[in-house]
Short mmCIF file of C-alpha atoms in Angstrom, two decimals:
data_model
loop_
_atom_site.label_atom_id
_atom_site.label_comp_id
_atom_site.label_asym_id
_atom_site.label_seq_id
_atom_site.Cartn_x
_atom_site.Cartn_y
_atom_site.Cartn_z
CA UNK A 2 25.44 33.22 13.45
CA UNK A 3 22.89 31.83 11.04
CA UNK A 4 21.24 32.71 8.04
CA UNK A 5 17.83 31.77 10.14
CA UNK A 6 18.14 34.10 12.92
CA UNK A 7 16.70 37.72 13.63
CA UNK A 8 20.04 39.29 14.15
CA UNK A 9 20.82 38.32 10.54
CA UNK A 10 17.90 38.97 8.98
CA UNK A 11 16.91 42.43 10.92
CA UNK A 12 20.18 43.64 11.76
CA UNK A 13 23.80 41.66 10.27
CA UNK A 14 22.55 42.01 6.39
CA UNK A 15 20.89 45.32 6.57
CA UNK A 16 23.89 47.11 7.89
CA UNK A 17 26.11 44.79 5.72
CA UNK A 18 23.96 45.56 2.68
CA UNK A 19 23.69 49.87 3.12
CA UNK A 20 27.28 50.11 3.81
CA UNK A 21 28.53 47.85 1.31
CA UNK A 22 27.13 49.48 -1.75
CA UNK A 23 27.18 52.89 -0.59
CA UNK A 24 30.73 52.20 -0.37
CA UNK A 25 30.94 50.57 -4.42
CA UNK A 26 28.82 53.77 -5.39
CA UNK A 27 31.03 55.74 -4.86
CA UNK A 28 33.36 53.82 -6.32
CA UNK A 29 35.65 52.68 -3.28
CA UNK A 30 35.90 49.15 -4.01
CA UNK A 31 38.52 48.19 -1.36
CA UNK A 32 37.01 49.55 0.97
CA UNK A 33 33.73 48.12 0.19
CA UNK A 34 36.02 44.40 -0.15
CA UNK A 35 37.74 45.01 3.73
CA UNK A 36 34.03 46.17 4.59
CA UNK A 37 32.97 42.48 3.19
CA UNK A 38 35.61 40.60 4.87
CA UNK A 39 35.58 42.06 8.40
CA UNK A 40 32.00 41.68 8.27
CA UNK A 41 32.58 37.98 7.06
CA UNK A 42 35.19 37.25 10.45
CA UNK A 43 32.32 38.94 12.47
CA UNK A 44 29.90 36.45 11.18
CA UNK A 45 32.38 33.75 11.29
CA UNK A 46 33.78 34.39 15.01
CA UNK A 47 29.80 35.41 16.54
CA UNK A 48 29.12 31.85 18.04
CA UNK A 49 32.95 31.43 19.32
CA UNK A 50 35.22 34.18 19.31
CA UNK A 51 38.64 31.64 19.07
CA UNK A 52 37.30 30.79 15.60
CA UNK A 53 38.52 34.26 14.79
CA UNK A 54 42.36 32.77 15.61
CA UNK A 55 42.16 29.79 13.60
CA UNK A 56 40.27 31.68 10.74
CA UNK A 57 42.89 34.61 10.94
CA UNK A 58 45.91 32.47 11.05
CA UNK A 59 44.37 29.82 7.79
CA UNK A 60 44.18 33.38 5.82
CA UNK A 61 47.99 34.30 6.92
CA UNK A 62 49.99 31.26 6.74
CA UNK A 63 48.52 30.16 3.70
CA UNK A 64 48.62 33.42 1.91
CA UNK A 65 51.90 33.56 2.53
CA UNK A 66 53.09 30.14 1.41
CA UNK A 67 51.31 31.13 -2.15
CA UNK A 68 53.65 34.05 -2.46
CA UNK A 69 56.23 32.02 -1.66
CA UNK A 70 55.01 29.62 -4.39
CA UNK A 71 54.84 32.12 -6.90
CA UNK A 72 58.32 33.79 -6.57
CA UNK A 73 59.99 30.00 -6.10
CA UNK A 74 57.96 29.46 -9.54
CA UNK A 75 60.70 32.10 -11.02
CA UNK A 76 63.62 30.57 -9.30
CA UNK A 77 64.51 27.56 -11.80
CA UNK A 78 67.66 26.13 -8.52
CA UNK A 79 64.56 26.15 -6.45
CA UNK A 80 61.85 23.41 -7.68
CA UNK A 81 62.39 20.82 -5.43
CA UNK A 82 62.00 23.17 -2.57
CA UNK A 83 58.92 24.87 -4.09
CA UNK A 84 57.52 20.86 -4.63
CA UNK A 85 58.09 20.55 -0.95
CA UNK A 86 56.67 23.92 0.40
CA UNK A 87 53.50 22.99 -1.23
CA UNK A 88 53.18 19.35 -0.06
CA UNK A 89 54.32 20.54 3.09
CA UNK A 90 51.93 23.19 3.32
CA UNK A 91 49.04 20.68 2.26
CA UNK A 92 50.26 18.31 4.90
CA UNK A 93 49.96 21.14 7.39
CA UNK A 94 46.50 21.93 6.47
CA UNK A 95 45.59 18.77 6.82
CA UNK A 96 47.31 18.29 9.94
CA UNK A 97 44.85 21.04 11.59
CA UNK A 98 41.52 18.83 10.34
CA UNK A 99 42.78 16.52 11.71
CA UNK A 100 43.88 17.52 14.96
CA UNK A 101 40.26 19.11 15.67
CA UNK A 102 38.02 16.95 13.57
CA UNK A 103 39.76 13.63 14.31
CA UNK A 104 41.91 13.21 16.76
CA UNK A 105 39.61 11.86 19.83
CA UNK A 106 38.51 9.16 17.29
CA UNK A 107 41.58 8.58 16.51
CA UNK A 108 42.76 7.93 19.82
CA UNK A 109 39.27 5.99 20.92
CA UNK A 110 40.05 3.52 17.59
CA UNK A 111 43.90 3.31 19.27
CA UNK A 112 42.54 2.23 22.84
CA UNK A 113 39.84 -0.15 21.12
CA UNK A 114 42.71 -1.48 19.41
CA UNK A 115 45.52 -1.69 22.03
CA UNK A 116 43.36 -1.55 25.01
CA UNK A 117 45.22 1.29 26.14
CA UNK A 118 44.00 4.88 28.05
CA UNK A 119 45.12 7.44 25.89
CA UNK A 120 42.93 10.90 26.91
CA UNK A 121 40.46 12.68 24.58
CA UNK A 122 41.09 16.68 24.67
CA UNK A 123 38.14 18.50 24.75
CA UNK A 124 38.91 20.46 21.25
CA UNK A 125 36.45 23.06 19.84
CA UNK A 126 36.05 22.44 16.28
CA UNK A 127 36.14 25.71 14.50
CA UNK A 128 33.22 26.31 11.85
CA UNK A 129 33.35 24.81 8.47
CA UNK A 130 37.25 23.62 8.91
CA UNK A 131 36.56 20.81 6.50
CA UNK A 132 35.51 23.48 3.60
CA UNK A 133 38.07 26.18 4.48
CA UNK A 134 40.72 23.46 4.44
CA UNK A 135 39.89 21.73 1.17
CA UNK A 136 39.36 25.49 -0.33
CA UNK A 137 42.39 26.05 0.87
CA UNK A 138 44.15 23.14 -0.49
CA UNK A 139 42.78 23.42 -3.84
CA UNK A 140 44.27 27.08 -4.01
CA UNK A 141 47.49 25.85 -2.92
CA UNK A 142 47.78 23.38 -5.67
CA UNK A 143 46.74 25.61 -8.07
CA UNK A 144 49.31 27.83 -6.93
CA UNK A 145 51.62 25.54 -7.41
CA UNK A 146 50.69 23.93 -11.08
CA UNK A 147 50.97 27.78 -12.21
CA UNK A 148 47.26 27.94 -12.66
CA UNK A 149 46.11 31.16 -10.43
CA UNK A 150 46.20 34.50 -11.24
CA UNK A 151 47.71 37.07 -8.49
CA UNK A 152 45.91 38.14 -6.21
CA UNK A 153 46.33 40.33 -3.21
CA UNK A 154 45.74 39.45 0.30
CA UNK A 155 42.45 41.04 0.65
CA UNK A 156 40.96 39.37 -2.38
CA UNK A 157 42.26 35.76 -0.63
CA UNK A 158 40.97 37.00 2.92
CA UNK A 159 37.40 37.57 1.00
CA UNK A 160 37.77 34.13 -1.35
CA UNK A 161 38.26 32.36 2.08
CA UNK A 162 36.53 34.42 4.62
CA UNK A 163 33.09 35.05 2.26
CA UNK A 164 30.49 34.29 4.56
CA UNK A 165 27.90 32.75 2.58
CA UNK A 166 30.09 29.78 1.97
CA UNK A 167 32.09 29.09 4.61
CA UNK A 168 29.92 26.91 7.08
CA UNK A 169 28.73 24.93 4.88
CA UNK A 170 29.95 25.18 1.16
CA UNK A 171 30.36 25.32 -1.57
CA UNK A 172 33.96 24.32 -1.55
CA UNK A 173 35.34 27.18 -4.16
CA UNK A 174 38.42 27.58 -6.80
CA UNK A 175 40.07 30.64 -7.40
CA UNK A 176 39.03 30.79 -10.77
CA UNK A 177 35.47 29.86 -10.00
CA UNK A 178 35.53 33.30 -7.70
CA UNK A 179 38.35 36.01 -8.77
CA UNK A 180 37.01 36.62 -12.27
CA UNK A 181 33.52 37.92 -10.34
CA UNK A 182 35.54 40.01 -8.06
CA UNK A 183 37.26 41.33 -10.17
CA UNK A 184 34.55 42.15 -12.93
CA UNK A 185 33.54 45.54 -14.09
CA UNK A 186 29.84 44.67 -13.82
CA UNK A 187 30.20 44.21 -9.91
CA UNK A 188 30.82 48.09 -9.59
CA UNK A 189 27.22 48.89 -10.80
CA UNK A 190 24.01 48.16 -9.21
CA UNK A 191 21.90 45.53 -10.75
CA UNK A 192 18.74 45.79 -9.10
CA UNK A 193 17.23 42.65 -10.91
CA UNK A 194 19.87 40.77 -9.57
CA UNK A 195 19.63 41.96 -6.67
CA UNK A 196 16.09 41.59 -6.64
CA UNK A 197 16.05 37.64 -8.07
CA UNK A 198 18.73 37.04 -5.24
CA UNK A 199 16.03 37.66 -2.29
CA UNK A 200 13.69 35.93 -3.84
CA UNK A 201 15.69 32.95 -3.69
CA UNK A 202 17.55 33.48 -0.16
CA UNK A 203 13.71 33.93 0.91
CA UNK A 204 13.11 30.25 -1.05
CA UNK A 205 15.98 28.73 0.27
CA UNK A 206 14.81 30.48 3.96
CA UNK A 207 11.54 28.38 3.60
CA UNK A 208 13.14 25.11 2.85
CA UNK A 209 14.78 25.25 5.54
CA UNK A 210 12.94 26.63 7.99
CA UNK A 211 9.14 25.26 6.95
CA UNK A 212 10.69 22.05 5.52
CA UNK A 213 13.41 20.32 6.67
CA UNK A 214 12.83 21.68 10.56
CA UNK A 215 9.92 19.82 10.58
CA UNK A 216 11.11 16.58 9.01
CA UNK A 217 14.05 17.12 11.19
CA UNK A 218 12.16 17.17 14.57
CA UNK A 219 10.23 14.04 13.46
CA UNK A 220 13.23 12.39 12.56
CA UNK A 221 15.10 13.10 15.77
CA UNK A 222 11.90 11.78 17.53
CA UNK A 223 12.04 9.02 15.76
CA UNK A 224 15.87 7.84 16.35
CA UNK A 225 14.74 9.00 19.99
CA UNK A 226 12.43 6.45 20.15
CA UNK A 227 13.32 3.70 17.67
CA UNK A 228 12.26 0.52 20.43
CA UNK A 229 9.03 1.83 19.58
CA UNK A 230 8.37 1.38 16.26
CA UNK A 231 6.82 -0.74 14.11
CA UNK A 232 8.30 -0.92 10.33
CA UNK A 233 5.98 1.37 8.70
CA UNK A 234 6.69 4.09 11.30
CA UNK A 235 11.00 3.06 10.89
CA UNK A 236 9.93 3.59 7.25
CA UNK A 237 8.57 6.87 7.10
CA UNK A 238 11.29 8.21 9.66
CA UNK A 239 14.10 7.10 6.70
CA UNK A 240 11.80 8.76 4.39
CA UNK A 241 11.15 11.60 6.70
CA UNK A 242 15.29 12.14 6.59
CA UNK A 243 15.51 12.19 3.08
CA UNK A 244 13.66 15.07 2.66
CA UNK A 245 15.09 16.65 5.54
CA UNK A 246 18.73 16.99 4.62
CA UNK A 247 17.29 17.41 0.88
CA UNK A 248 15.82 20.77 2.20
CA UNK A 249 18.54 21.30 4.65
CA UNK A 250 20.93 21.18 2.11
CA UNK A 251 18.56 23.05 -0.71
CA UNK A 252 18.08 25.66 1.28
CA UNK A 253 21.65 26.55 2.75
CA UNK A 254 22.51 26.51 -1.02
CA UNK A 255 19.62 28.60 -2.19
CA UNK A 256 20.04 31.51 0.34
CA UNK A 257 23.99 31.23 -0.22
CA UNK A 258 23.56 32.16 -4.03
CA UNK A 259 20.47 34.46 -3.14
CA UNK A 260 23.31 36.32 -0.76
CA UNK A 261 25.81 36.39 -3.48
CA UNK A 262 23.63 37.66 -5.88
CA UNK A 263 22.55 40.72 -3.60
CA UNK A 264 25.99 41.74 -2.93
CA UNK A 265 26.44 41.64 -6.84
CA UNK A 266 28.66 38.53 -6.53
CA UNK A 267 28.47 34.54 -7.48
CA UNK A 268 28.84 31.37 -5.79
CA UNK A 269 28.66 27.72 -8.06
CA UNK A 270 25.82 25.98 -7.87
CA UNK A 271 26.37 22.87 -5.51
CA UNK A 272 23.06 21.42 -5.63
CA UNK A 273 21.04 20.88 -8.18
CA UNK A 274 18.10 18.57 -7.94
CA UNK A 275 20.09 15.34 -6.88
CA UNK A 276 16.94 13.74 -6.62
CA UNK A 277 16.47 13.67 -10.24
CA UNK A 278 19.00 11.31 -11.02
CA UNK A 279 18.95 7.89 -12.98
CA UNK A 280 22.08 6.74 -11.06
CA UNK A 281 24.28 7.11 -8.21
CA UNK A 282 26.93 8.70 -10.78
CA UNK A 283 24.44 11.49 -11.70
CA UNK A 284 23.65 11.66 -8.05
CA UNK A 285 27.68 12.66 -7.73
CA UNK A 286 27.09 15.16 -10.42
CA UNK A 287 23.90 17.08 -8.65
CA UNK A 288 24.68 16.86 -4.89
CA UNK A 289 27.31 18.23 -2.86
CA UNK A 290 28.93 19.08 -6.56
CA UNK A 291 31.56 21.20 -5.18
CA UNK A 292 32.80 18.25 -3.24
CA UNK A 293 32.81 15.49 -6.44
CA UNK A 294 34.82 18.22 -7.92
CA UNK A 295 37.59 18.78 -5.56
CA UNK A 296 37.88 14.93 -5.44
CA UNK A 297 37.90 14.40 -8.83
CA UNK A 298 40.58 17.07 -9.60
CA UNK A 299 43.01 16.78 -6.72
CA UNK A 300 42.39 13.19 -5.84
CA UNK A 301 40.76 10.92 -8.65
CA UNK A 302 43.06 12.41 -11.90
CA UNK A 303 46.26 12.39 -9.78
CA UNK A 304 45.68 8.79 -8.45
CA UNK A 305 45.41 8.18 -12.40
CA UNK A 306 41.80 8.64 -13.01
CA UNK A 307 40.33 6.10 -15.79
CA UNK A 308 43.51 6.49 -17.55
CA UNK A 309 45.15 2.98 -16.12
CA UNK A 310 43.20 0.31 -16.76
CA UNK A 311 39.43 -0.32 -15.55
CA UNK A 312 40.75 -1.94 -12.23
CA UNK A 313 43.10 0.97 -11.35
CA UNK A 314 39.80 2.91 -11.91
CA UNK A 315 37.96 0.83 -9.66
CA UNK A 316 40.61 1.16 -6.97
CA UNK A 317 41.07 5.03 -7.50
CA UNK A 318 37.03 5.00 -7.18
CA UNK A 319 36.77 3.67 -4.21
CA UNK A 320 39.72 5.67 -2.28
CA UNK A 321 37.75 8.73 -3.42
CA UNK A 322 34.37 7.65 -1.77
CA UNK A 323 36.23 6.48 1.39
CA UNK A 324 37.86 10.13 1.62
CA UNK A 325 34.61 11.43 0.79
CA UNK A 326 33.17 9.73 3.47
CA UNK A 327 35.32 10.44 6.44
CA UNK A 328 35.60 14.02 5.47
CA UNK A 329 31.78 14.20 6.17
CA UNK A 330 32.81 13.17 9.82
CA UNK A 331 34.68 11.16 12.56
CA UNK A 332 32.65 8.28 12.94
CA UNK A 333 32.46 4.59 10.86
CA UNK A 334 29.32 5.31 9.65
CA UNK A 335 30.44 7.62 7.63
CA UNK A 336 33.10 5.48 6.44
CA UNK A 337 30.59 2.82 5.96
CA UNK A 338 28.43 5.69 3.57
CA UNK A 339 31.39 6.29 1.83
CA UNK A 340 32.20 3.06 1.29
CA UNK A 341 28.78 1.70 -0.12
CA UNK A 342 28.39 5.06 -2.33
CA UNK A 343 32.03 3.58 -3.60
CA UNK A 344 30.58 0.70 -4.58
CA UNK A 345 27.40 1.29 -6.28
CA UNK A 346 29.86 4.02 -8.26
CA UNK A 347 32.11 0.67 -9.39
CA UNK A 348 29.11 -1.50 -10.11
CA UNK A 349 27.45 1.09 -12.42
CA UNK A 350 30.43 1.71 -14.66
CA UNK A 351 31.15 -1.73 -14.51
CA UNK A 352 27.62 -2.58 -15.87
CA UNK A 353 26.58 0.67 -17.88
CA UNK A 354 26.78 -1.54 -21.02
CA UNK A 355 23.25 -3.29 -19.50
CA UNK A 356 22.47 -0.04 -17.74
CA UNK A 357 21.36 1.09 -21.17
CA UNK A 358 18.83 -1.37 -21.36
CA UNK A 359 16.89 -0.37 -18.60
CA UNK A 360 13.98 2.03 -18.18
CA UNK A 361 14.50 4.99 -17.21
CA UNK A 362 11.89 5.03 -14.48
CA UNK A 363 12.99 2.06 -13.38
CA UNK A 364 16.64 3.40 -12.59
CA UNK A 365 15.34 6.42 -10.86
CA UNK A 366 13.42 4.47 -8.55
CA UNK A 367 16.35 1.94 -7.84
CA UNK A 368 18.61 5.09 -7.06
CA UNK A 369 16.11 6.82 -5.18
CA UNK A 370 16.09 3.61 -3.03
CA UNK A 371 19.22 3.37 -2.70
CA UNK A 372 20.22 6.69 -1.62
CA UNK A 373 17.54 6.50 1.06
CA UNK A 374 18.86 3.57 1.86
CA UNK A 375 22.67 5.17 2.73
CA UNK A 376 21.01 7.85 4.40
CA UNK A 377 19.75 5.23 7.10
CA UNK A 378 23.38 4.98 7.34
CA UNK A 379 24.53 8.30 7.30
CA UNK A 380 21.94 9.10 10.12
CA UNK A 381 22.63 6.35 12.68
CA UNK A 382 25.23 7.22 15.25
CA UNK A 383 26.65 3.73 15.19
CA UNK A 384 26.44 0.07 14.13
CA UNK A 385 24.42 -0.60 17.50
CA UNK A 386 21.78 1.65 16.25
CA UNK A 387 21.84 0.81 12.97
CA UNK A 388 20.88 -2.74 14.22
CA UNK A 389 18.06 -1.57 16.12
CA UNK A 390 16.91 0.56 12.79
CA UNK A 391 16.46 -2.95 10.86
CA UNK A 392 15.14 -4.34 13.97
CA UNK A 393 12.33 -2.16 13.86
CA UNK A 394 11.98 -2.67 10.22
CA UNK A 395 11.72 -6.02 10.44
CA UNK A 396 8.69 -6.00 13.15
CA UNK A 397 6.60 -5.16 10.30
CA UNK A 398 2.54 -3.02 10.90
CA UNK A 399 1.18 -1.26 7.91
CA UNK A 400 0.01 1.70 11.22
CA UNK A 401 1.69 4.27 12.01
CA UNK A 402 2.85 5.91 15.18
CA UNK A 403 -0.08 8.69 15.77
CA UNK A 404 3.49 10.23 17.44
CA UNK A 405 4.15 11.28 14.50
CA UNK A 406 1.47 13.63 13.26
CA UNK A 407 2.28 16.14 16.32
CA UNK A 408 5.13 17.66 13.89
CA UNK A 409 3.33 18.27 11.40
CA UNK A 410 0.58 20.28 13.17
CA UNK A 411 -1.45 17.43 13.95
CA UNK A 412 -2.54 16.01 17.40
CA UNK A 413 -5.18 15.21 19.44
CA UNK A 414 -7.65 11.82 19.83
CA UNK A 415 -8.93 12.38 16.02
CA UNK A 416 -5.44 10.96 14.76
CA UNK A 417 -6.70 7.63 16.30
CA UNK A 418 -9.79 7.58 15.38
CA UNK A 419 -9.50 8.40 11.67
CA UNK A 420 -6.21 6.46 11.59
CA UNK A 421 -6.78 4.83 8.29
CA UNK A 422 -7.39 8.03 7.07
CA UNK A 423 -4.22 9.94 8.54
CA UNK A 424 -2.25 6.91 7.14
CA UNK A 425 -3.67 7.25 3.79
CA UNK A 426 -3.26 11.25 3.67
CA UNK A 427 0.70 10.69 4.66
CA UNK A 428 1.16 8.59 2.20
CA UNK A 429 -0.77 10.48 -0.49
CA UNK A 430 1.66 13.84 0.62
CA UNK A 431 4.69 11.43 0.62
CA UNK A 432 3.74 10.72 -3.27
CA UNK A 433 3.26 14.44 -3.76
CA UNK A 434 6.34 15.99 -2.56
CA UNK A 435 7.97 13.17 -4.69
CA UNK A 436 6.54 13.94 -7.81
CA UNK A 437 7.56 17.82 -6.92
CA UNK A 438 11.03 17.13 -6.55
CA UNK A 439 10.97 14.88 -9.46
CA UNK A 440 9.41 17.21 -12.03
CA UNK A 441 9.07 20.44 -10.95
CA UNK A 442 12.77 23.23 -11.68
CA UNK A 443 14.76 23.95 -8.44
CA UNK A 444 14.40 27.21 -6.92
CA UNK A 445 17.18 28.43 -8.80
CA UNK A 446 15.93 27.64 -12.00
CA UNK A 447 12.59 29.15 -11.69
CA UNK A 448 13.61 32.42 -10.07
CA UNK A 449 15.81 32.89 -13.00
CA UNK A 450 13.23 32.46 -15.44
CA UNK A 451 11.06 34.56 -13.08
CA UNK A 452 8.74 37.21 -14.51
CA UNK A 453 7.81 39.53 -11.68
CA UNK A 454 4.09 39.31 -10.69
CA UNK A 455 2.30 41.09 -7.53
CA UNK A 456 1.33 37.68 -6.43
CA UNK A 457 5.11 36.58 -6.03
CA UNK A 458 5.57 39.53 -3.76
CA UNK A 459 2.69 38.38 -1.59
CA UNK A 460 3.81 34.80 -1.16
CA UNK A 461 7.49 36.08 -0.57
CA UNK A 462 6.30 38.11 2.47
CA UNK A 463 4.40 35.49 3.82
CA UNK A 464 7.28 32.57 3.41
CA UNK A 465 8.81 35.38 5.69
CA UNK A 466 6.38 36.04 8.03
CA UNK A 467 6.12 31.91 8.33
CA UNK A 468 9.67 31.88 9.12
CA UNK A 469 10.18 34.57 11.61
CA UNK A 470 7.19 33.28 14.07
CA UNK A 471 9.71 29.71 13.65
CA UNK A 472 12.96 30.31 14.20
CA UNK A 473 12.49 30.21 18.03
CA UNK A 474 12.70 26.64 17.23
CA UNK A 475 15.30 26.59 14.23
CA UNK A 476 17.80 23.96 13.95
CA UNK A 477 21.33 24.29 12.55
CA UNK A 478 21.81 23.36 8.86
CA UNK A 479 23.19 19.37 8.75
CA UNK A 480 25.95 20.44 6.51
CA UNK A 481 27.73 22.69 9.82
CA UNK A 482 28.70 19.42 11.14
CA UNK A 483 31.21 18.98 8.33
#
């Protein structure tokens, strides 16, 4: 199931929403928590019902090796063992993600290598395994450094199981989420939240739906069809993808923290207007920030951090981009992403001393640059198609592919015959939505600062409307790949 979908919309959330608070009115919170996490496995297990297993046995096994964490905590004869149950356990989780997220390219690297004929399996990936693992992982650790609360096993069935997040992020810490379920405030009704929490799910609904769906299906022609262009056309289509998993992402994150405000809970922000950055280590600290966080902590400090010398850091750096990249998927291009992002990280806080020096404009543009840049990389299936990418670049034409207007509602023999014109128009609403996402506040911000007028109504209902006569033809976010 999907956010962008008329079951959700018209029939999952309403009967979610009705019985959930009529259940914390009258003031039966546990109910109203089992009520939120059997509706959460419902969600989770509609497009495969054997995600149910795997999701079912994460919540057991794991929950059970915290409680054994916490009473070996108490057991002073016992350390070693409890140090062991928890690497162990990690190893275990990690284990699984592997097994479904890696193991066929693991074993097509092996024959490459070895030239041998070692089967795939045909394995179906459950959901969002790379974000319930790493959740899970980072609550396991915690467990273990003495640093969570306790907490029952229907509080960890909803910190794991919460719908909103668990396709596609944000990664979350217990302490990041227990303090809001626990809270007072959560028993009582707060309609402004509530209110402030639609408006940006139905914000975060348009991204994705108006937005990125339509830079997505001109992308996808594009890579489709790559022989055919000319290096403008190659251009645009790397441009075209840059503002398609912006709004991709965006708006998954928008309508997850709309969702958690409605149900009078919170998620952390994990994007926050990465395009706005003056480097590639601001970039780190506005995009996928729930990620950069459970590599820093679990990863980056224990490898030694910048605590060992600058060429320790370097090293300890670059091992975090690498995992960072593979975790996004099973493929060397990813790697490849990883590895570049690694690099550009080492080379600005090896030169920040003459980073100083520059204008700020210019350092924008040179990261905005070179972000699209990886995302040529992070698009292309493999180094074979990355070559024909630069190929096509390299052909050079200023025209572009009339193609190319069809997805954005415009077609027939006028696109030739003004072509100058359509050129000039693409590139004059290429500037535009630049300038937008350079200066104007993310959704977020302005619905927060939001002062209700009848004209916001208006424009809600018709983002709605938009959206409903789409999703037909709705694409799955990016991020469910992960």
């Amino acid at each position: 199931m999907t956010f962008q979908s008329y079951l959700f919309l018209f029939a999952f959330f309403p009967v979610l929403f009705i019985v959930y608070y009529v259940l914390l009115k009258k003031k039966k919170i546990k109910l109203a928590d089992i009520f939120l996490a059997a509706m959460s496995f419902v969600f989770y297990a509609y497009g495969n019902v054997k995600y149910l297993y795997f999701l079912s046995l994460e919540v057991l096994v794991n929950y059970a090796v915290y409680r054994l964490l916490v009473w070996l905590e108490y057991q002073k004869s016992y350390q070693k063992v409890r140090k062991w149950l928890c690497a162990g356990a990690v190893a275990g989780n990690l284990f699984l993600l592997f097994y479904y997220k890696y193991y066929n390219f693991f074993v097509e690297n092996w024959n490459g290598i070895f030239h041998t004929e070692h089967s795939f399996r045909t394995l179906i990936v459950p959901l969002g395994i790379s974000f319930i693992t790493f959740q899970q992982i980072a609550f396991l650790v915690d467990a273990y450094r003495g640093e969570c609360d306790n907490c029952t096993l229907l509080e960890y069935t909803v910190f794991v199981s919460f719908f909103p997040h668990i396709s596609s992020g944000p990664i979350m810490t217990q302490d990041q989420f227990f303090p809001i379920l626990r809270s007072e405030k959560r028993k009582e009704i707060d309609w402004d939240r509530i209110n402030r929490g639609i408006f940006l799910f139905i914000f975060g609904l348009g991204k994705k739906v108006l937005l990125a769906d339509m830079f997505g299906q001109a992308v996808d022609w594009g890579y489709g069809n790559i022989a055919g262009l000319n290096g403008m056309s190659m251009f645009l289509i790397t441009v075209f993808y840059s503002f398609q998993i912006y709004f991709d992402f965006s708006g998954y994150s928008d309508m997850a923290i709309g969702i958690s405000w409605i149900l009078n809970l919170d998620l952390p922000v994990n994007f926050n207007s990465p395009y706005k950055a003056y480097s590639v280590v601001e970039f780190w600290k506005r995009w996928h920030i729930s990620l950069t966080r459970f590599l820093t902590k679990y990863i980056y400090i224990p490898l030694g951090g910048s605590r060992k010398g600058k060429l320790r850091t370097y090293c300890n750096t670059m091992i975090v981009f690498l995992c960072s990249g593979i975790w996004h998927g099973a493929s060397w291009m990813f790697v490849l992403w990883g590895a570049l992002h690694g690099v550009a990280m080492v080379l600005t806080k090896a030169l920040k001393c003459y980073g100083e020096r520059i204008p700020r404009i210019l350092k924008r543009s040179v990261t905005l640059l070179f972000i699209n840049f990886t995302w040529i990389i992070f698009r292309t299936a493999d180094l074979k198609e990355l070559r024909e990418v630069f190929r096509a670049f390299l052909k050079g034409g200023i025209s572009i592919n009339p193609d190319l207007f069809q997805f954005f509602g415009i077609a027939g023999k006028g696109v030739e015959e003004y072509a100058v014109l359509y050129n000039i128009l693409v590139f004059l609403a290429i500037i535009g939505f630049l300038v937008f996402l350079l200066i104007a506040p993310n959704a977020k911000e302005a619905v927060e600062k939001m002062k209700y007028k009848i004209w916001h109504g208006f424009v809600a209902a018709g983002i709605i409307a938009l959206c409903v006569l789409r999703f037909s033809s709705v694409s799955s976010f990016v991020y469910f790949n992960f």
